[in-house]
Amino acid sequence: MAAAGLGPGEAAAAAHALSLPAEAFGNDGGGEPPGAQPCLTLLLPPQPRVELAWAMKAHQHAEIYFNFLNLTKVDDQIYSDFRATFRDLRVDVLDPEELKSEPAKEKWRPFCLRFQGLVEDFNYGTLLRLDCRGGYTEDNSIFATRIQFFAIEIARNREGCNSAVYSRARQPAAQEATSG
């Protein structure tokens, strides 16, 4: 991820924006959880490249974690709480409404807050694939909190949804090892 073309002020603003939790951006139109800080976007000067820089950082985070089967030290707790709370949620192909609608937010918010202090930056934004058979593309990605990402990707791993993707990712490396 390069910061080419950013001036010192824009780079500083981007660094500051990337350090803020997802709620600071206030882009989902939902109410804030009790005790949350007011939306900080009203306090920040507009920075046209901040959103792009944040998206690039979120993509980098998603790619790093996609390569690991154990995403956190509390995977077992995340998975059991996730499936207890979202018993019937399909994780292979997500419906954005299951993450972003008002009824969904009411269900997700208490789930997410259970991991405050257990999962670092649990409420920061990251990218999540809608269809686990595809990659991180504009049409196949949605912004979600880190704990939503962890819960869904852990479920995908444990329920075998990511098997085809892992196989495809390892094939080129195996072919290169045998031919080289």
mmCIF file with all atom_site columns, C-alpha atoms in Angstrom:
data_model
loop_
_atom_site.group_PDB
_atom_site.id
_atom_site.type_symbol
_atom_site.label_atom_id
_atom_site.label_alt_id
_atom_site.label_comp_id
_atom_site.label_asym_id
_atom_site.label_entity_id
_atom_site.label_seq_id
_atom_site.pdbx_PDB_ins_code
_atom_site.Cartn_x
_atom_site.Cartn_y
_atom_site.Cartn_z
_atom_site.occupancy
_atom_site.B_iso_or_equiv
_atom_site.pdbx_formal_charge
_atom_site.auth_seq_id
_atom_site.auth_comp_id
_atom_site.auth_asym_id
_atom_site.auth_atom_id
_atom_site.pdbx_PDB_model_num
ATOM 1   C CA . MET A 1 1   ? 0.000   0.000   0.000   1.00 0.00 ? 1   MET A CA 1
ATOM 2   C CA . ALA A 1 2   ? 1.701   3.161   -1.137  1.00 0.00 ? 2   ALA A CA 1
ATOM 3   C CA . ALA A 1 3   ? 0.911   6.688   -0.061  1.00 0.00 ? 3   ALA A CA 1
ATOM 4   C CA . ALA A 1 4   ? 2.236   8.110   -3.319  1.00 0.00 ? 4   ALA A CA 1
ATOM 5   C CA . GLY A 1 5   ? 0.628   11.385  -4.234  1.00 0.00 ? 5   GLY A CA 1
ATOM 6   C CA . LEU A 1 6   ? -0.369  12.280  -0.678  1.00 0.00 ? 6   LEU A CA 1
ATOM 7   C CA . GLY A 1 7   ? 0.948   15.508  0.733   1.00 0.00 ? 7   GLY A CA 1
ATOM 8   C CA . PRO A 1 8   ? 2.073   15.731  4.373   1.00 0.00 ? 8   PRO A CA 1
ATOM 9   C CA . GLY A 1 9   ? -1.315  17.057  5.518   1.00 0.00 ? 9   GLY A CA 1
ATOM 10  C CA . GLU A 1 10  ? -3.262  14.411  3.618   1.00 0.00 ? 10  GLU A CA 1
ATOM 11  C CA . ALA A 1 11  ? -0.962  11.634  4.887   1.00 0.00 ? 11  ALA A CA 1
ATOM 12  C CA . ALA A 1 12  ? -1.409  12.829  8.479   1.00 0.00 ? 12  ALA A CA 1
ATOM 13  C CA . ALA A 1 13  ? -5.194  13.002  8.020   1.00 0.00 ? 13  ALA A CA 1
ATOM 14  C CA . ALA A 1 14  ? -5.222  9.530   6.479   1.00 0.00 ? 14  ALA A CA 1
ATOM 15  C CA . ALA A 1 15  ? -3.125  8.113   9.337   1.00 0.00 ? 15  ALA A CA 1
ATOM 16  C CA . HIS A 1 16  ? -5.464  9.714   11.871  1.00 0.00 ? 16  HIS A CA 1
ATOM 17  C CA . ALA A 1 17  ? -8.581  8.462   10.068  1.00 0.00 ? 17  ALA A CA 1
ATOM 18  C CA . LEU A 1 18  ? -7.175  4.924   9.820   1.00 0.00 ? 18  LEU A CA 1
ATOM 19  C CA . SER A 1 19  ? -6.662  4.859   13.577  1.00 0.00 ? 19  SER A CA 1
ATOM 20  C CA . LEU A 1 20  ? -10.335 5.614   14.329  1.00 0.00 ? 20  LEU A CA 1
ATOM 21  C CA . PRO A 1 21  ? -12.934 2.925   15.069  1.00 0.00 ? 21  PRO A CA 1
ATOM 22  C CA . ALA A 1 22  ? -15.607 2.278   12.434  1.00 0.00 ? 22  ALA A CA 1
ATOM 23  C CA . GLU A 1 23  ? -18.269 4.090   14.479  1.00 0.00 ? 23  GLU A CA 1
ATOM 24  C CA . ALA A 1 24  ? -16.360 7.347   14.095  1.00 0.00 ? 24  ALA A CA 1
ATOM 25  C CA . PHE A 1 25  ? -17.297 7.470   10.433  1.00 0.00 ? 25  PHE A CA 1
ATOM 26  C CA . GLY A 1 26  ? -21.042 7.309   11.055  1.00 0.00 ? 26  GLY A CA 1
ATOM 27  C CA . ASN A 1 27  ? -21.719 5.949   7.574   1.00 0.00 ? 27  ASN A CA 1
ATOM 28  C CA . ASP A 1 28  ? -24.347 3.340   8.379   1.00 0.00 ? 28  ASP A CA 1
ATOM 29  C CA . GLY A 1 29  ? -27.103 5.680   9.479   1.00 0.00 ? 29  GLY A CA 1
ATOM 30  C CA . GLY A 1 30  ? -27.735 3.581   12.590  1.00 0.00 ? 30  GLY A CA 1
ATOM 31  C CA . GLY A 1 31  ? -27.908 4.817   16.132  1.00 0.00 ? 31  GLY A CA 1
ATOM 32  C CA . GLU A 1 32  ? -24.791 4.761   18.234  1.00 0.00 ? 32  GLU A CA 1
ATOM 33  C CA . PRO A 1 33  ? -24.497 2.254   21.071  1.00 0.00 ? 33  PRO A CA 1
ATOM 34  C CA . PRO A 1 34  ? -24.954 3.658   24.570  1.00 0.00 ? 34  PRO A CA 1
ATOM 35  C CA . GLY A 1 35  ? -21.882 5.592   25.698  1.00 0.00 ? 35  GLY A CA 1
ATOM 36  C CA . ALA A 1 36  ? -20.441 5.973   22.176  1.00 0.00 ? 36  ALA A CA 1
ATOM 37  C CA . GLN A 1 37  ? -18.667 9.153   21.172  1.00 0.00 ? 37  GLN A CA 1
ATOM 38  C CA . PRO A 1 38  ? -20.477 11.461  18.740  1.00 0.00 ? 38  PRO A CA 1
ATOM 39  C CA . CYS A 1 39  ? -19.644 11.059  15.075  1.00 0.00 ? 39  CYS A CA 1
ATOM 40  C CA . LEU A 1 40  ? -16.161 12.430  14.528  1.00 0.00 ? 40  LEU A CA 1
ATOM 41  C CA . THR A 1 41  ? -16.633 13.023  10.807  1.00 0.00 ? 41  THR A CA 1
ATOM 42  C CA . LEU A 1 42  ? -18.182 16.367  11.657  1.00 0.00 ? 42  LEU A CA 1
ATOM 43  C CA . LEU A 1 43  ? -14.928 17.408  13.341  1.00 0.00 ? 43  LEU A CA 1
ATOM 44  C CA . LEU A 1 44  ? -12.555 16.318  10.561  1.00 0.00 ? 44  LEU A CA 1
ATOM 45  C CA . PRO A 1 45  ? -11.881 18.377  7.445   1.00 0.00 ? 45  PRO A CA 1
ATOM 46  C CA . PRO A 1 46  ? -12.897 16.540  4.259   1.00 0.00 ? 46  PRO A CA 1
ATOM 47  C CA . GLN A 1 47  ? -10.041 14.457  2.843   1.00 0.00 ? 47  GLN A CA 1
ATOM 48  C CA . PRO A 1 48  ? -10.799 12.909  -0.564  1.00 0.00 ? 48  PRO A CA 1
ATOM 49  C CA . ARG A 1 49  ? -8.130  10.203  -0.285  1.00 0.00 ? 49  ARG A CA 1
ATOM 50  C CA . VAL A 1 50  ? -8.897  9.127   3.290   1.00 0.00 ? 50  VAL A CA 1
ATOM 51  C CA . GLU A 1 51  ? -11.642 6.697   2.263   1.00 0.00 ? 51  GLU A CA 1
ATOM 52  C CA . LEU A 1 52  ? -9.399  5.098   -0.364  1.00 0.00 ? 52  LEU A CA 1
ATOM 53  C CA . ALA A 1 53  ? -6.499  4.771   2.078   1.00 0.00 ? 53  ALA A CA 1
ATOM 54  C CA . TRP A 1 54  ? -8.811  3.262   4.697   1.00 0.00 ? 54  TRP A CA 1
ATOM 55  C CA . ALA A 1 55  ? -10.226 0.802   2.155   1.00 0.00 ? 55  ALA A CA 1
ATOM 56  C CA . MET A 1 56  ? -6.720  -0.216  1.080   1.00 0.00 ? 56  MET A CA 1
ATOM 57  C CA . LYS A 1 57  ? -5.717  -0.832  4.708   1.00 0.00 ? 57  LYS A CA 1
ATOM 58  C CA . ALA A 1 58  ? -8.916  -2.848  5.295   1.00 0.00 ? 58  ALA A CA 1
ATOM 59  C CA . HIS A 1 59  ? -8.180  -4.928  2.197   1.00 0.00 ? 59  HIS A CA 1
ATOM 60  C CA . GLN A 1 60  ? -4.632  -5.594  3.397   1.00 0.00 ? 60  GLN A CA 1
ATOM 61  C CA . HIS A 1 61  ? -5.993  -6.692  6.795   1.00 0.00 ? 61  HIS A CA 1
ATOM 62  C CA . ALA A 1 62  ? -8.483  -9.051  5.141   1.00 0.00 ? 62  ALA A CA 1
ATOM 63  C CA . GLU A 1 63  ? -5.825  -10.630 2.912   1.00 0.00 ? 63  GLU A CA 1
ATOM 64  C CA . ILE A 1 64  ? -3.494  -11.258 5.846   1.00 0.00 ? 64  ILE A CA 1
ATOM 65  C CA . TYR A 1 65  ? -6.146  -12.981 7.928   1.00 0.00 ? 65  TYR A CA 1
ATOM 66  C CA . PHE A 1 66  ? -7.510  -14.927 4.963   1.00 0.00 ? 66  PHE A CA 1
ATOM 67  C CA . ASN A 1 67  ? -4.264  -16.909 4.918   1.00 0.00 ? 67  ASN A CA 1
ATOM 68  C CA . PHE A 1 68  ? -4.616  -18.213 8.489   1.00 0.00 ? 68  PHE A CA 1
ATOM 69  C CA . LEU A 1 69  ? -6.944  -20.906 9.797   1.00 0.00 ? 69  LEU A CA 1
ATOM 70  C CA . ASN A 1 70  ? -6.820  -19.631 13.392  1.00 0.00 ? 70  ASN A CA 1
ATOM 71  C CA . LEU A 1 71  ? -7.704  -15.993 13.239  1.00 0.00 ? 71  LEU A CA 1
ATOM 72  C CA . THR A 1 72  ? -7.636  -15.132 16.955  1.00 0.00 ? 72  THR A CA 1
ATOM 73  C CA . LYS A 1 73  ? -6.781  -16.672 20.308  1.00 0.00 ? 73  LYS A CA 1
ATOM 74  C CA . VAL A 1 74  ? -10.509 -16.861 21.088  1.00 0.00 ? 74  VAL A CA 1
ATOM 75  C CA . ASP A 1 75  ? -11.767 -18.512 17.878  1.00 0.00 ? 75  ASP A CA 1
ATOM 76  C CA . ASP A 1 76  ? -13.696 -21.172 19.824  1.00 0.00 ? 76  ASP A CA 1
ATOM 77  C CA . GLN A 1 77  ? -15.572 -18.565 21.866  1.00 0.00 ? 77  GLN A CA 1
ATOM 78  C CA . ILE A 1 78  ? -16.270 -16.402 18.827  1.00 0.00 ? 78  ILE A CA 1
ATOM 79  C CA . TYR A 1 79  ? -17.620 -19.372 16.870  1.00 0.00 ? 79  TYR A CA 1
ATOM 80  C CA . SER A 1 80  ? -19.808 -20.752 19.654  1.00 0.00 ? 80  SER A CA 1
ATOM 81  C CA . ASP A 1 81  ? -21.249 -17.304 20.497  1.00 0.00 ? 81  ASP A CA 1
ATOM 82  C CA . PHE A 1 82  ? -21.744 -16.550 16.797  1.00 0.00 ? 82  PHE A CA 1
ATOM 83  C CA . ARG A 1 83  ? -23.660 -19.763 16.117  1.00 0.00 ? 83  ARG A CA 1
ATOM 84  C CA . ALA A 1 84  ? -25.682 -19.391 19.335  1.00 0.00 ? 84  ALA A CA 1
ATOM 85  C CA . THR A 1 85  ? -26.706 -15.882 18.273  1.00 0.00 ? 85  THR A CA 1
ATOM 86  C CA . PHE A 1 86  ? -26.926 -16.368 14.491  1.00 0.00 ? 86  PHE A CA 1
ATOM 87  C CA . ARG A 1 87  ? -27.969 -20.018 14.294  1.00 0.00 ? 87  ARG A CA 1
ATOM 88  C CA . ASP A 1 88  ? -29.484 -19.841 10.783  1.00 0.00 ? 88  ASP A CA 1
ATOM 89  C CA . LEU A 1 89  ? -27.238 -17.230 9.151   1.00 0.00 ? 89  LEU A CA 1
ATOM 90  C CA . ARG A 1 90  ? -25.807 -18.495 5.861   1.00 0.00 ? 90  ARG A CA 1
ATOM 91  C CA . VAL A 1 91  ? -22.099 -17.742 5.810   1.00 0.00 ? 91  VAL A CA 1
ATOM 92  C CA . ASP A 1 92  ? -21.224 -19.060 2.353   1.00 0.00 ? 92  ASP A CA 1
ATOM 93  C CA . VAL A 1 93  ? -23.096 -16.259 0.558   1.00 0.00 ? 93  VAL A CA 1
ATOM 94  C CA . LEU A 1 94  ? -24.011 -13.308 2.761   1.00 0.00 ? 94  LEU A CA 1
ATOM 95  C CA . ASP A 1 95  ? -27.009 -11.075 2.293   1.00 0.00 ? 95  ASP A CA 1
ATOM 96  C CA . PRO A 1 96  ? -25.868 -7.502  3.094   1.00 0.00 ? 96  PRO A CA 1
ATOM 97  C CA . GLU A 1 97  ? -29.195 -6.926  4.830   1.00 0.00 ? 97  GLU A CA 1
ATOM 98  C CA . GLU A 1 98  ? -28.165 -9.555  7.407   1.00 0.00 ? 98  GLU A CA 1
ATOM 99  C CA . LEU A 1 99  ? -25.356 -7.195  8.415   1.00 0.00 ? 99  LEU A CA 1
ATOM 100 C CA . LYS A 1 100 ? -26.630 -3.685  7.751   1.00 0.00 ? 100 LYS A CA 1
ATOM 101 C CA . SER A 1 101 ? -30.431 -3.533  8.219   1.00 0.00 ? 101 SER A CA 1
ATOM 102 C CA . GLU A 1 102 ? -31.758 -2.007  11.437  1.00 0.00 ? 102 GLU A CA 1
ATOM 103 C CA . PRO A 1 103 ? -33.040 -5.360  12.810  1.00 0.00 ? 103 PRO A CA 1
ATOM 104 C CA . ALA A 1 104 ? -29.668 -6.947  11.966  1.00 0.00 ? 104 ALA A CA 1
ATOM 105 C CA . LYS A 1 105 ? -27.766 -4.147  13.711  1.00 0.00 ? 105 LYS A CA 1
ATOM 106 C CA . GLU A 1 106 ? -29.881 -4.640  16.830  1.00 0.00 ? 106 GLU A CA 1
ATOM 107 C CA . LYS A 1 107 ? -28.792 -8.280  16.883  1.00 0.00 ? 107 LYS A CA 1
ATOM 108 C CA . TRP A 1 108 ? -25.151 -7.698  15.895  1.00 0.00 ? 108 TRP A CA 1
ATOM 109 C CA . ARG A 1 109 ? -24.464 -4.848  18.341  1.00 0.00 ? 109 ARG A CA 1
ATOM 110 C CA . PRO A 1 110 ? -24.687 -6.912  21.579  1.00 0.00 ? 110 PRO A CA 1
ATOM 111 C CA . PHE A 1 111 ? -22.760 -9.754  19.928  1.00 0.00 ? 111 PHE A CA 1
ATOM 112 C CA . CYS A 1 112 ? -19.944 -7.399  18.927  1.00 0.00 ? 112 CYS A CA 1
ATOM 113 C CA . LEU A 1 113 ? -19.772 -5.701  22.312  1.00 0.00 ? 113 LEU A CA 1
ATOM 114 C CA . ARG A 1 114 ? -19.219 -9.088  24.031  1.00 0.00 ? 114 ARG A CA 1
ATOM 115 C CA . PHE A 1 115 ? -15.736 -9.085  22.486  1.00 0.00 ? 115 PHE A CA 1
ATOM 116 C CA . GLN A 1 116 ? -14.678 -5.660  23.680  1.00 0.00 ? 116 GLN A CA 1
ATOM 117 C CA . GLY A 1 117 ? -11.411 -6.225  25.546  1.00 0.00 ? 117 GLY A CA 1
ATOM 118 C CA . LEU A 1 118 ? -11.055 -9.789  24.179  1.00 0.00 ? 118 LEU A CA 1
ATOM 119 C CA . VAL A 1 119 ? -10.399 -8.997  20.523  1.00 0.00 ? 119 VAL A CA 1
ATOM 120 C CA . GLU A 1 120 ? -8.107  -6.096  19.722  1.00 0.00 ? 120 GLU A CA 1
ATOM 121 C CA . ASP A 1 121 ? -9.813  -3.377  17.667  1.00 0.00 ? 121 ASP A CA 1
ATOM 122 C CA . PHE A 1 122 ? -12.998 -5.495  17.616  1.00 0.00 ? 122 PHE A CA 1
ATOM 123 C CA . ASN A 1 123 ? -15.055 -2.579  16.318  1.00 0.00 ? 123 ASN A CA 1
ATOM 124 C CA . TYR A 1 124 ? -12.678 -1.337  13.608  1.00 0.00 ? 124 TYR A CA 1
ATOM 125 C CA . GLY A 1 125 ? -13.812 -1.617  10.010  1.00 0.00 ? 125 GLY A CA 1
ATOM 126 C CA . THR A 1 126 ? -12.512 -4.172  7.548   1.00 0.00 ? 126 THR A CA 1
ATOM 127 C CA . LEU A 1 127 ? -13.562 -5.847  4.318   1.00 0.00 ? 127 LEU A CA 1
ATOM 128 C CA . LEU A 1 128 ? -15.641 -9.009  4.262   1.00 0.00 ? 128 LEU A CA 1
ATOM 129 C CA . ARG A 1 129 ? -16.350 -11.164 1.211   1.00 0.00 ? 129 ARG A CA 1
ATOM 130 C CA . LEU A 1 130 ? -20.051 -11.577 0.482   1.00 0.00 ? 130 LEU A CA 1
ATOM 131 C CA . ASP A 1 131 ? -19.563 -14.847 -1.435  1.00 0.00 ? 131 ASP A CA 1
ATOM 132 C CA . CYS A 1 132 ? -16.830 -16.995 0.093   1.00 0.00 ? 132 CYS A CA 1
ATOM 133 C CA . ARG A 1 133 ? -16.073 -18.602 -3.290  1.00 0.00 ? 133 ARG A CA 1
ATOM 134 C CA . GLY A 1 134 ? -14.873 -15.267 -4.678  1.00 0.00 ? 134 GLY A CA 1
ATOM 135 C CA . GLY A 1 135 ? -12.066 -12.894 -3.894  1.00 0.00 ? 135 GLY A CA 1
ATOM 136 C CA . TYR A 1 136 ? -11.979 -9.362  -2.577  1.00 0.00 ? 136 TYR A CA 1
ATOM 137 C CA . THR A 1 137 ? -13.505 -7.421  -5.443  1.00 0.00 ? 137 THR A CA 1
ATOM 138 C CA . GLU A 1 138 ? -15.647 -4.305  -5.398  1.00 0.00 ? 138 GLU A CA 1
ATOM 139 C CA . ASP A 1 139 ? -18.794 -6.336  -6.097  1.00 0.00 ? 139 ASP A CA 1
ATOM 140 C CA . ASN A 1 140 ? -17.959 -9.094  -3.610  1.00 0.00 ? 140 ASN A CA 1
ATOM 141 C CA . SER A 1 141 ? -16.869 -7.010  -0.604  1.00 0.00 ? 141 SER A CA 1
ATOM 142 C CA . ILE A 1 142 ? -18.668 -5.155  2.146   1.00 0.00 ? 142 ILE A CA 1
ATOM 143 C CA . PHE A 1 143 ? -17.387 -3.154  5.096   1.00 0.00 ? 143 PHE A CA 1
ATOM 144 C CA . ALA A 1 144 ? -17.951 -4.860  8.423   1.00 0.00 ? 144 ALA A CA 1
ATOM 145 C CA . THR A 1 145 ? -16.497 -4.663  11.896  1.00 0.00 ? 145 THR A CA 1
ATOM 146 C CA . ARG A 1 146 ? -13.493 -6.828  12.694  1.00 0.00 ? 146 ARG A CA 1
ATOM 147 C CA . ILE A 1 147 ? -15.490 -9.053  15.030  1.00 0.00 ? 147 ILE A CA 1
ATOM 148 C CA . GLN A 1 148 ? -18.107 -9.627  12.297  1.00 0.00 ? 148 GLN A CA 1
ATOM 149 C CA . PHE A 1 149 ? -15.274 -10.521 9.918   1.00 0.00 ? 149 PHE A CA 1
ATOM 150 C CA . PHE A 1 150 ? -13.745 -12.917 12.450  1.00 0.00 ? 150 PHE A CA 1
ATOM 151 C CA . ALA A 1 151 ? -17.074 -14.558 13.322  1.00 0.00 ? 151 ALA A CA 1
ATOM 152 C CA . ILE A 1 152 ? -18.067 -15.131 9.706   1.00 0.00 ? 152 ILE A CA 1
ATOM 153 C CA . GLU A 1 153 ? -14.636 -16.249 8.471   1.00 0.00 ? 153 GLU A CA 1
ATOM 154 C CA . ILE A 1 154 ? -14.181 -18.606 11.441  1.00 0.00 ? 154 ILE A CA 1
ATOM 155 C CA . ALA A 1 155 ? -17.605 -20.099 10.675  1.00 0.00 ? 155 ALA A CA 1
ATOM 156 C CA . ARG A 1 156 ? -16.676 -20.397 6.989   1.00 0.00 ? 156 ARG A CA 1
ATOM 157 C CA . ASN A 1 157 ? -13.461 -22.214 7.913   1.00 0.00 ? 157 ASN A CA 1
ATOM 158 C CA . ARG A 1 158 ? -15.096 -24.600 10.373  1.00 0.00 ? 158 ARG A CA 1
ATOM 159 C CA . GLU A 1 159 ? -18.093 -25.316 8.162   1.00 0.00 ? 159 GLU A CA 1
ATOM 160 C CA . GLY A 1 160 ? -15.966 -26.053 5.095   1.00 0.00 ? 160 GLY A CA 1
ATOM 161 C CA . CYS A 1 161 ? -17.077 -23.042 3.069   1.00 0.00 ? 161 CYS A CA 1
ATOM 162 C CA . ASN A 1 162 ? -13.520 -21.840 2.412   1.00 0.00 ? 162 ASN A CA 1
ATOM 163 C CA . SER A 1 163 ? -12.175 -25.253 1.335   1.00 0.00 ? 163 SER A CA 1
ATOM 164 C CA . ALA A 1 164 ? -12.482 -24.543 -2.403  1.00 0.00 ? 164 ALA A CA 1
ATOM 165 C CA . VAL A 1 165 ? -10.783 -21.162 -2.049  1.00 0.00 ? 165 VAL A CA 1
ATOM 166 C CA . TYR A 1 166 ? -7.884  -22.629 -0.048  1.00 0.00 ? 166 TYR A CA 1
ATOM 167 C CA . SER A 1 167 ? -7.460  -25.400 -2.642  1.00 0.00 ? 167 SER A CA 1
ATOM 168 C CA . ARG A 1 168 ? -7.397  -22.893 -5.516  1.00 0.00 ? 168 ARG A CA 1
ATOM 169 C CA . ALA A 1 169 ? -4.893  -20.690 -3.681  1.00 0.00 ? 169 ALA A CA 1
ATOM 170 C CA . ARG A 1 170 ? -2.533  -23.604 -3.006  1.00 0.00 ? 170 ARG A CA 1
ATOM 171 C CA . GLN A 1 171 ? -2.649  -25.084 -6.536  1.00 0.00 ? 171 GLN A CA 1
ATOM 172 C CA . PRO A 1 172 ? -0.359  -22.487 -8.179  1.00 0.00 ? 172 PRO A CA 1
ATOM 173 C CA . ALA A 1 173 ? 2.178   -22.824 -5.345  1.00 0.00 ? 173 ALA A CA 1
ATOM 174 C CA . ALA A 1 174 ? 2.170   -26.624 -5.631  1.00 0.00 ? 174 ALA A CA 1
ATOM 175 C CA . GLN A 1 175 ? 2.538   -26.468 -9.429  1.00 0.00 ? 175 GLN A CA 1
ATOM 176 C CA . GLU A 1 176 ? 5.403   -24.006 -9.119  1.00 0.00 ? 176 GLU A CA 1
ATOM 177 C CA . ALA A 1 177 ? 7.176   -26.257 -6.592  1.00 0.00 ? 177 ALA A CA 1
ATOM 178 C CA . THR A 1 178 ? 6.958   -29.331 -8.854  1.00 0.00 ? 178 THR A CA 1
ATOM 179 C CA . SER A 1 179 ? 7.933   -27.538 -12.057 1.00 0.00 ? 179 SER A CA 1
ATOM 180 C CA . GLY A 1 180 ? 10.723  -25.405 -10.646 1.00 0.00 ? 180 GLY A CA 1
#
